[in-house]
mmCIF file of C-alpha atoms and ligand atoms in Angstrom:
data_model
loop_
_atom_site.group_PDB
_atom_site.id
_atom_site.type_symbol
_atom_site.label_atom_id
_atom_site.label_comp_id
_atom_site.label_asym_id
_atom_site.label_seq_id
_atom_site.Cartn_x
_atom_site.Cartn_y
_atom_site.Cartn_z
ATOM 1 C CA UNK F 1 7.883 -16.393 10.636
ATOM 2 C CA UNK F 2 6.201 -15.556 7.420
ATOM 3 C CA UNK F 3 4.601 -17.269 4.499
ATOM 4 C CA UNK F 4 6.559 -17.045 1.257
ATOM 5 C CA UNK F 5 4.681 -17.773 -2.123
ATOM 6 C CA UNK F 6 6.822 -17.704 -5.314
ATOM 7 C CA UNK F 7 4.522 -17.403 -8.312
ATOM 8 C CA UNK F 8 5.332 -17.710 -12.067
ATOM 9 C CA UNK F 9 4.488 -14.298 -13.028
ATOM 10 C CA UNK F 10 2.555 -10.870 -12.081
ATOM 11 C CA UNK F 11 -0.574 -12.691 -13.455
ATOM 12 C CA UNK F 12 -0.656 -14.938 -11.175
ATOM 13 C CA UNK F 13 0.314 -13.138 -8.121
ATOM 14 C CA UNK F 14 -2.094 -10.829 -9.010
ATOM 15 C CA UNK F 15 -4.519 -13.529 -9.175
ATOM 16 C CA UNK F 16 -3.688 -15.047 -5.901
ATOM 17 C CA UNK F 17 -3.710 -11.688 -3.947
ATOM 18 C CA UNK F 18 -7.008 -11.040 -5.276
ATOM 19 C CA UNK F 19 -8.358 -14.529 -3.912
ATOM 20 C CA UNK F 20 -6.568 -13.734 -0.104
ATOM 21 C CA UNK F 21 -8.529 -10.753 -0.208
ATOM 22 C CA UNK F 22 -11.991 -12.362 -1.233
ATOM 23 C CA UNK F 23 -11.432 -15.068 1.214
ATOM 24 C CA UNK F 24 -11.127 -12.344 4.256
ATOM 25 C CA UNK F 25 -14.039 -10.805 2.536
ATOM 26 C CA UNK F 26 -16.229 -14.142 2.952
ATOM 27 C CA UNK F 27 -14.972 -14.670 6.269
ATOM 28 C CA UNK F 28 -16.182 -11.024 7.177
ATOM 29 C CA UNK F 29 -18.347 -9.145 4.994
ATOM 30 C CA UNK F 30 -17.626 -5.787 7.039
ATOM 31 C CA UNK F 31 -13.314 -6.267 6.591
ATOM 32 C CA UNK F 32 -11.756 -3.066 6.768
ATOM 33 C CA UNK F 33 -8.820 -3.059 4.409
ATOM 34 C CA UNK F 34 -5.637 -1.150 4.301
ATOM 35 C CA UNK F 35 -5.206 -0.697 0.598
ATOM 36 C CA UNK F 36 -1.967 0.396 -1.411
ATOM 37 C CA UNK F 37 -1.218 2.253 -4.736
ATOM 38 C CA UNK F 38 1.760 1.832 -6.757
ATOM 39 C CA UNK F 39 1.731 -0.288 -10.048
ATOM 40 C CA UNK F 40 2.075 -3.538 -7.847
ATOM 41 C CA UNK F 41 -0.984 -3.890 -6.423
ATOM 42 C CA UNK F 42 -3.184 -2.944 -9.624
ATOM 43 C CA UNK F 43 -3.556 -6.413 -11.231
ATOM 44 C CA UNK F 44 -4.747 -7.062 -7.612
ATOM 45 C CA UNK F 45 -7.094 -4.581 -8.209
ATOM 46 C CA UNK F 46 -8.315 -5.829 -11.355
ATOM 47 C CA UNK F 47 -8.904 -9.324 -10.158
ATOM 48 C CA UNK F 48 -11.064 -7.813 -7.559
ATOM 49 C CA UNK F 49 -13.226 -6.066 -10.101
ATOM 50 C CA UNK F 50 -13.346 -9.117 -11.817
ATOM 51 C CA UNK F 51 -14.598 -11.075 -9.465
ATOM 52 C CA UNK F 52 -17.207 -8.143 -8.260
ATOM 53 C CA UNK F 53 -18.511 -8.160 -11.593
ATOM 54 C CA UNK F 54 -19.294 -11.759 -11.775
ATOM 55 C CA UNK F 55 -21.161 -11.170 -8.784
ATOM 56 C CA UNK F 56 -18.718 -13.237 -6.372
ATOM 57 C CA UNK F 57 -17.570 -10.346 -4.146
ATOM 58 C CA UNK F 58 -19.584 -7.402 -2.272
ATOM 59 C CA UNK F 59 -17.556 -4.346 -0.672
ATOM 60 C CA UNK F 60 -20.520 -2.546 0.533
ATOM 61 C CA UNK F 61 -19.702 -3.264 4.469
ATOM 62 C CA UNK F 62 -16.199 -2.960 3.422
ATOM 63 C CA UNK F 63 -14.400 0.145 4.938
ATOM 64 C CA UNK F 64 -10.466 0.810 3.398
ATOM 65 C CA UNK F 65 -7.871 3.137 4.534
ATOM 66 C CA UNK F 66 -4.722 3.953 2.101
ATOM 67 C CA UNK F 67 -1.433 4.068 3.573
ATOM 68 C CA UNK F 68 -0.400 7.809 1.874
ATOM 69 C CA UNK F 69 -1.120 10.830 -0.176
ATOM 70 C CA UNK F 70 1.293 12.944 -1.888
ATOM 71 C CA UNK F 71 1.043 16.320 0.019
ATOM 72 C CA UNK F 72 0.260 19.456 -1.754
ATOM 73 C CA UNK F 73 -2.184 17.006 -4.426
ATOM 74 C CA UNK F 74 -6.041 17.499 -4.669
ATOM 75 C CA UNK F 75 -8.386 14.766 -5.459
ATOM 76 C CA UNK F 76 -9.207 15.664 -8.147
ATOM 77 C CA UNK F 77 -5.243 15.707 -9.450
ATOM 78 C CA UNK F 78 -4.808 12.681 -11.510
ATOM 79 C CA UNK F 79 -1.794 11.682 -9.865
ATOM 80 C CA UNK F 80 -3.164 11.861 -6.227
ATOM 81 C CA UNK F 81 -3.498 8.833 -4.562
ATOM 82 C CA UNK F 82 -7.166 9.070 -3.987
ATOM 83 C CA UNK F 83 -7.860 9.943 -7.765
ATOM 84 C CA UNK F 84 -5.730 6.664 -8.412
ATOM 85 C CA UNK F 85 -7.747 4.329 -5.750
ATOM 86 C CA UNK F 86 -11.276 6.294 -7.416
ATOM 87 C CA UNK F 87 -10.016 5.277 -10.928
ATOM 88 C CA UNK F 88 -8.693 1.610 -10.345
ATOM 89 C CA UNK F 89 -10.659 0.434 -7.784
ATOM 90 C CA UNK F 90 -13.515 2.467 -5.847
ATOM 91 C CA UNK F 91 -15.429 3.493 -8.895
ATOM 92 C CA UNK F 92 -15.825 -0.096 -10.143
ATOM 93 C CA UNK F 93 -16.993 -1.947 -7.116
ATOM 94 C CA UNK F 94 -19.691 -1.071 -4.635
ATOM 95 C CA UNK F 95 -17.872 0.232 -2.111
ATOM 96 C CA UNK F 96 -19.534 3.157 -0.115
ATOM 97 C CA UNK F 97 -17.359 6.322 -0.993
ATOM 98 C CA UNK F 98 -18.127 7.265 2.281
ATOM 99 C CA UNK F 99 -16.077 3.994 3.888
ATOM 100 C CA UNK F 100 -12.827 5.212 1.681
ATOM 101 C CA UNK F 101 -10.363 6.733 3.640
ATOM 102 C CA UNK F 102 -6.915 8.588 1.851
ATOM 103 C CA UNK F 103 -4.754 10.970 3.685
ATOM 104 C CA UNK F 104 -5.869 14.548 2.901
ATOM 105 C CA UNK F 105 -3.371 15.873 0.517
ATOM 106 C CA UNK F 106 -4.738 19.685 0.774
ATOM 107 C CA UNK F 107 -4.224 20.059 4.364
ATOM 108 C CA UNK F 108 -1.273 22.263 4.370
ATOM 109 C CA UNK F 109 -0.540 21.825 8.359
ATOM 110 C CA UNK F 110 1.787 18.854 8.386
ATOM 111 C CA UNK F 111 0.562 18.088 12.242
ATOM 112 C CA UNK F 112 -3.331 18.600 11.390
ATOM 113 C CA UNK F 113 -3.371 16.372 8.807
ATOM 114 C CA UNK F 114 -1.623 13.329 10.527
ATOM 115 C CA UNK F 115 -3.371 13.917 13.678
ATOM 116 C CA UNK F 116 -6.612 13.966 11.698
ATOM 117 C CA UNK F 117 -5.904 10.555 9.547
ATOM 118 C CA UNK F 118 -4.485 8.972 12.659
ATOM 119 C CA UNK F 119 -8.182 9.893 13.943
ATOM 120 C CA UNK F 120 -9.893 8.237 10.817
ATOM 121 C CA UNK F 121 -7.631 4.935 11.477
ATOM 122 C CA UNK F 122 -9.111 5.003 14.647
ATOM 123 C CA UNK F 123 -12.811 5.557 13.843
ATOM 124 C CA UNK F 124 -13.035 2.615 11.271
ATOM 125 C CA UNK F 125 -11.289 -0.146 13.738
ATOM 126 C CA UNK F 126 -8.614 -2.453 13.808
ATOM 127 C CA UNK F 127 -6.953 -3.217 9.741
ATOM 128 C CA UNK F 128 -7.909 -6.633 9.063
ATOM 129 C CA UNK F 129 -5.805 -7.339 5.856
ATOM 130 C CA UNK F 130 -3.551 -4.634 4.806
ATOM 131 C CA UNK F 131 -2.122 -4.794 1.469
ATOM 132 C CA UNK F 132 1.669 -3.731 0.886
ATOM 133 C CA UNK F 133 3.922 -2.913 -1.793
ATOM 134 C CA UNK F 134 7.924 -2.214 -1.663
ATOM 135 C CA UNK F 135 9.566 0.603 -2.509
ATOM 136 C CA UNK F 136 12.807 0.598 -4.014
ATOM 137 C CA UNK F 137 14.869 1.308 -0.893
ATOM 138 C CA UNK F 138 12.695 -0.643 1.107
ATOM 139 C CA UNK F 139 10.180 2.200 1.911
ATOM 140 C CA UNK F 140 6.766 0.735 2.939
ATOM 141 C CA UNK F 141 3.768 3.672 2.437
ATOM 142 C CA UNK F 142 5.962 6.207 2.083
ATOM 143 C CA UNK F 143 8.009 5.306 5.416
ATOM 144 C CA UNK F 144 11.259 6.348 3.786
ATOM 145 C CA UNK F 145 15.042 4.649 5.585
ATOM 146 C CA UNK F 146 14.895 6.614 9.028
ATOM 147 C CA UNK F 147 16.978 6.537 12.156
ATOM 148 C CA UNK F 148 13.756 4.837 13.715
ATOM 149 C CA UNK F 149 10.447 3.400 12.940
ATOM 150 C CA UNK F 150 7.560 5.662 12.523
ATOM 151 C CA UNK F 151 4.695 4.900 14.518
ATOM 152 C CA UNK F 152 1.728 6.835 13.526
ATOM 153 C CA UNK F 153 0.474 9.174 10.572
ATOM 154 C CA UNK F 154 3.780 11.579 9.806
ATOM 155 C CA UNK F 155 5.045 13.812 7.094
ATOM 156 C CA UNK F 156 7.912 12.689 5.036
ATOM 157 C CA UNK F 157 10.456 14.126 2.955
ATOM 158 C CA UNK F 158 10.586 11.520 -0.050
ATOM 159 C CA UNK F 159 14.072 10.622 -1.024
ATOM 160 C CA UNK F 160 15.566 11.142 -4.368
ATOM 161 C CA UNK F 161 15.914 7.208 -5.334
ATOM 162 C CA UNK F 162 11.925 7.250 -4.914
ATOM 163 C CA UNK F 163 11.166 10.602 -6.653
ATOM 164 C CA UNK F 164 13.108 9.198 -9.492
ATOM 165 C CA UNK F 165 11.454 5.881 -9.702
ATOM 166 C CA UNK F 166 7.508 7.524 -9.441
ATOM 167 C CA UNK F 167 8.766 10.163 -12.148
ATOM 168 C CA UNK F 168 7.062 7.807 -14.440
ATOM 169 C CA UNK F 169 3.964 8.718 -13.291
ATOM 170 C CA UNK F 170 4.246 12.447 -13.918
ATOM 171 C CA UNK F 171 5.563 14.936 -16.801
ATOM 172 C CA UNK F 172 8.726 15.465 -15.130
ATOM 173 C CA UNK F 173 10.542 15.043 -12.240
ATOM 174 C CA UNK F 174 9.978 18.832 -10.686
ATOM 175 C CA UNK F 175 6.455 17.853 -10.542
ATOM 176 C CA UNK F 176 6.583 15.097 -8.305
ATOM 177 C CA UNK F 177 5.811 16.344 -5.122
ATOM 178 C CA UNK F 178 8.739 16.144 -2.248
ATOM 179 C CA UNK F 179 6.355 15.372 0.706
ATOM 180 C CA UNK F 180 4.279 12.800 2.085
ATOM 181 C CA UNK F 181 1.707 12.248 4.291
ATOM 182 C CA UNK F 182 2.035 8.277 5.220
ATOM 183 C CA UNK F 183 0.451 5.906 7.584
ATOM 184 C CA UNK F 184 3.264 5.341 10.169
ATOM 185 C CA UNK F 185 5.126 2.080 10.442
ATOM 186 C CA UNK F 186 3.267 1.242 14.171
ATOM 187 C CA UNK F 187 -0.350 1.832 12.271
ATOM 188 C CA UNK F 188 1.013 -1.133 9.470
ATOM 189 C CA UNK F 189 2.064 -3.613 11.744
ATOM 190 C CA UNK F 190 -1.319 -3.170 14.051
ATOM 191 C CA UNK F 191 -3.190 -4.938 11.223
ATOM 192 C CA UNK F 192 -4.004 -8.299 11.936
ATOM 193 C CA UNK F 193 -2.804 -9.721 8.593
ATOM 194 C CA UNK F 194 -0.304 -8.189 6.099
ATOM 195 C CA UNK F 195 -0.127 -9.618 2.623
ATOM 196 C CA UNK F 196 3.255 -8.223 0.871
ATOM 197 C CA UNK F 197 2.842 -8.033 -2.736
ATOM 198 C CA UNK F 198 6.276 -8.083 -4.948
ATOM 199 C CA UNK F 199 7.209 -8.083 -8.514
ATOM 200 C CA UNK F 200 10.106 -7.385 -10.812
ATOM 201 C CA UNK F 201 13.796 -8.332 -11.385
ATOM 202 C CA UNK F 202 14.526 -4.770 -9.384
ATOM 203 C CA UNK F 203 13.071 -5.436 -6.393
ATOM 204 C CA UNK F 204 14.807 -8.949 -6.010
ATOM 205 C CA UNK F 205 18.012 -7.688 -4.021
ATOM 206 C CA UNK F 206 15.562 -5.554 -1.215
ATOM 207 C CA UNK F 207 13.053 -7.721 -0.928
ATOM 208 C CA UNK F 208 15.630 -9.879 0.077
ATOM 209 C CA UNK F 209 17.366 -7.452 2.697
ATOM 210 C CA UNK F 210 13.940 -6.834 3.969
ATOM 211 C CA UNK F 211 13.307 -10.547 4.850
ATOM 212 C CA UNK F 212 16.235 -12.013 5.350
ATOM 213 C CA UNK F 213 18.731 -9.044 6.701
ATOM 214 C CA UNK F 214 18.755 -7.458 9.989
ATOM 215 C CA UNK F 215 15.551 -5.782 10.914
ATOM 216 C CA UNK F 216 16.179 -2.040 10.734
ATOM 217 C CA UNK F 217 14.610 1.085 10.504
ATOM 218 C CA UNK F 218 17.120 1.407 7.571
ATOM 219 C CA UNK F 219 14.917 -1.074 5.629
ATOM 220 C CA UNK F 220 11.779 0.156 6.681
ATOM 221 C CA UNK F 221 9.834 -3.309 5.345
ATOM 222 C CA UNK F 222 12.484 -5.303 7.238
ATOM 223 C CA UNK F 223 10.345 -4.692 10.224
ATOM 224 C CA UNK F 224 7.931 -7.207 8.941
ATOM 225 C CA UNK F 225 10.145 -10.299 9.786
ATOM 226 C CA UNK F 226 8.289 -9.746 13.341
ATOM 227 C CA UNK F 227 4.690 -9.592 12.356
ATOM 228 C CA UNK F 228 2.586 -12.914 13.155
ATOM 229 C CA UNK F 229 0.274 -13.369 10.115
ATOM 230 C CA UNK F 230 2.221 -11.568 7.059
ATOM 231 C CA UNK F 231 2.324 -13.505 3.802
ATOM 232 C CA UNK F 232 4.421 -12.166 1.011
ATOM 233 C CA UNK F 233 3.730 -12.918 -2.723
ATOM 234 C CA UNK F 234 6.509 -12.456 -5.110
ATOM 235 C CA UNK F 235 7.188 -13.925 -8.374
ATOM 236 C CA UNK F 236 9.507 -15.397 -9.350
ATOM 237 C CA UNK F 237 11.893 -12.314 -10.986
ATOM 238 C CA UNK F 238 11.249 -10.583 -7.322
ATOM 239 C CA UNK F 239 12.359 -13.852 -5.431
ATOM 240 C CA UNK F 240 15.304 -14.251 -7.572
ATOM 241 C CA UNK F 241 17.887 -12.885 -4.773
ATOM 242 C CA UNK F 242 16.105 -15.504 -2.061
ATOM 243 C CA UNK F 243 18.054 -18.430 -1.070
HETATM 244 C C1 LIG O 301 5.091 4.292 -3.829
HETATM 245 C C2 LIG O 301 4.007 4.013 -2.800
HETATM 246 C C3 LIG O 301 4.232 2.700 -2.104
HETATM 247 C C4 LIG O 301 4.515 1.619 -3.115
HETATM 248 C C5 LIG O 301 5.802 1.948 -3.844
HETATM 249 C C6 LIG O 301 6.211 0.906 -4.848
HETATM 250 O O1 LIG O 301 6.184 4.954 -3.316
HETATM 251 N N1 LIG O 301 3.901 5.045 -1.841
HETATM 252 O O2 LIG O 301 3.091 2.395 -1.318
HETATM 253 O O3 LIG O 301 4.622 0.385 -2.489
HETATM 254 O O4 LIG O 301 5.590 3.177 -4.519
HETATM 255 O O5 LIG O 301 5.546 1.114 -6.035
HETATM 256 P P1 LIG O 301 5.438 0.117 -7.227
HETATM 257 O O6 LIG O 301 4.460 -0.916 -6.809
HETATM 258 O O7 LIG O 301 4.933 0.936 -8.370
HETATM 259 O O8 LIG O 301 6.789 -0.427 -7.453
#
């Protein structure tokens, strides 16, 4: 079981993500939050900086960890993952740098570098609200379809269908890097509460297949169906396909 909320627009969905994620920050000042990139969750984002600036939020017992990194990107790159967190989000609110966790992108060794974020999800405790988008072909992080569901940090080989659709973010598609370091699937669901943010005409026929098809490692988000406290926002072009 899962809550569904159709809203009217991004706008609003952005707004109401924003106020989930206040309200766990009331409820616990020192949240850690599992935090997403992607164009989804930035009006999130926004919201959140909003409401820090008018003095109605405080992040600094907050501690975040992002579900991926493109491999082979530096922080400094400005289409890492961590320079893209820095930029929207970190820079604007008062979170501790420090309390900011991305997968390294640098670290060459594939096995180093998802032993060592596996070892950072660790150290900062048990994800209190983790904040999702969808990819395309259902990926979730950067869990791409797989024969099975990933269970902790791993290295994955992205697929063409998402190369081609975070092209826009780059010059071209050669430079869009081909790996991934991503949170596995098993680190996801361990977070108490998932909140599923969807938007966009495109996304309507797998966000459908990942809530209301069989749950498969296929559809990597499909394995959500079985988590106890996820709520999905969508608006209403993403909820289109839902009966
Ligand atoms: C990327 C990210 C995902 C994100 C997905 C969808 O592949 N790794 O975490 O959910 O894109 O992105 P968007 O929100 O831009 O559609």
């Amino acid at each position: 079981m899962f809550s569904l909320e159709i809203t009217k627009d991004y706008q609003e969905l952005s707004e109401k993500a924003a106020e989930l994620v206040a309200k766990q920050l009331k409820k616990k000042a020192n949240s850690v939050l599992g935090l997403a990139t992607g164009s989804t969750p930035l009006g999130c984002y926004e919201q959140l900086v909003k409401l820090y600036k008018a003095g109605e939020l405080d992040f600094s017992e907050v501690h975040s960890v992002n579900l991926d990194e493109y491999r082979g990107l530096a922080a400094e790159d400005k289409n890492s993952y961590r320079h893209f967190m820095d930029e929207n989000l970190f820079s604007k609110i008062n979170i501790v740098k420090e309390h900011t966790h991305v997968p390294d992108g640098m670290e060459e060794n594939r096995e180093k570098a998802c032993k060592d974020y596996d070892a950072k999800i660790l150290s900062v405790g048990e994800i209190d609200l983790q904040i999702l988008g969808l990819g395309l072909d259902g990926h979730i992080g950067f869990n791409e379809p797989a024969d099975s569901f990933s269970k902790g940090t791993n290295c994955v080989r992205l697929t063409d269908e998402t190369i081609e659709s975070n092209q826009r973010f780059f010059q071209s598609k050669e430079e869009v890097p081909q790996e991934a370091y991503t949170m596995g699937i098993g680190s996801i669901f361990s977070a108490k509460k998932i909140l599923l943010l969807v938007s966009g005409k495109a996304k309507a026929e797998i966000l459908e297949k990942a809530l209301r098809g069989p749950v498969t490692p296929r559809v990597p988000a499909s394995i959500l169906q079985f988590h106890r406290d996820l709520t999905v926002l969508a608006d209403e072009e993403a909820a289109s396909a839902l009966s």
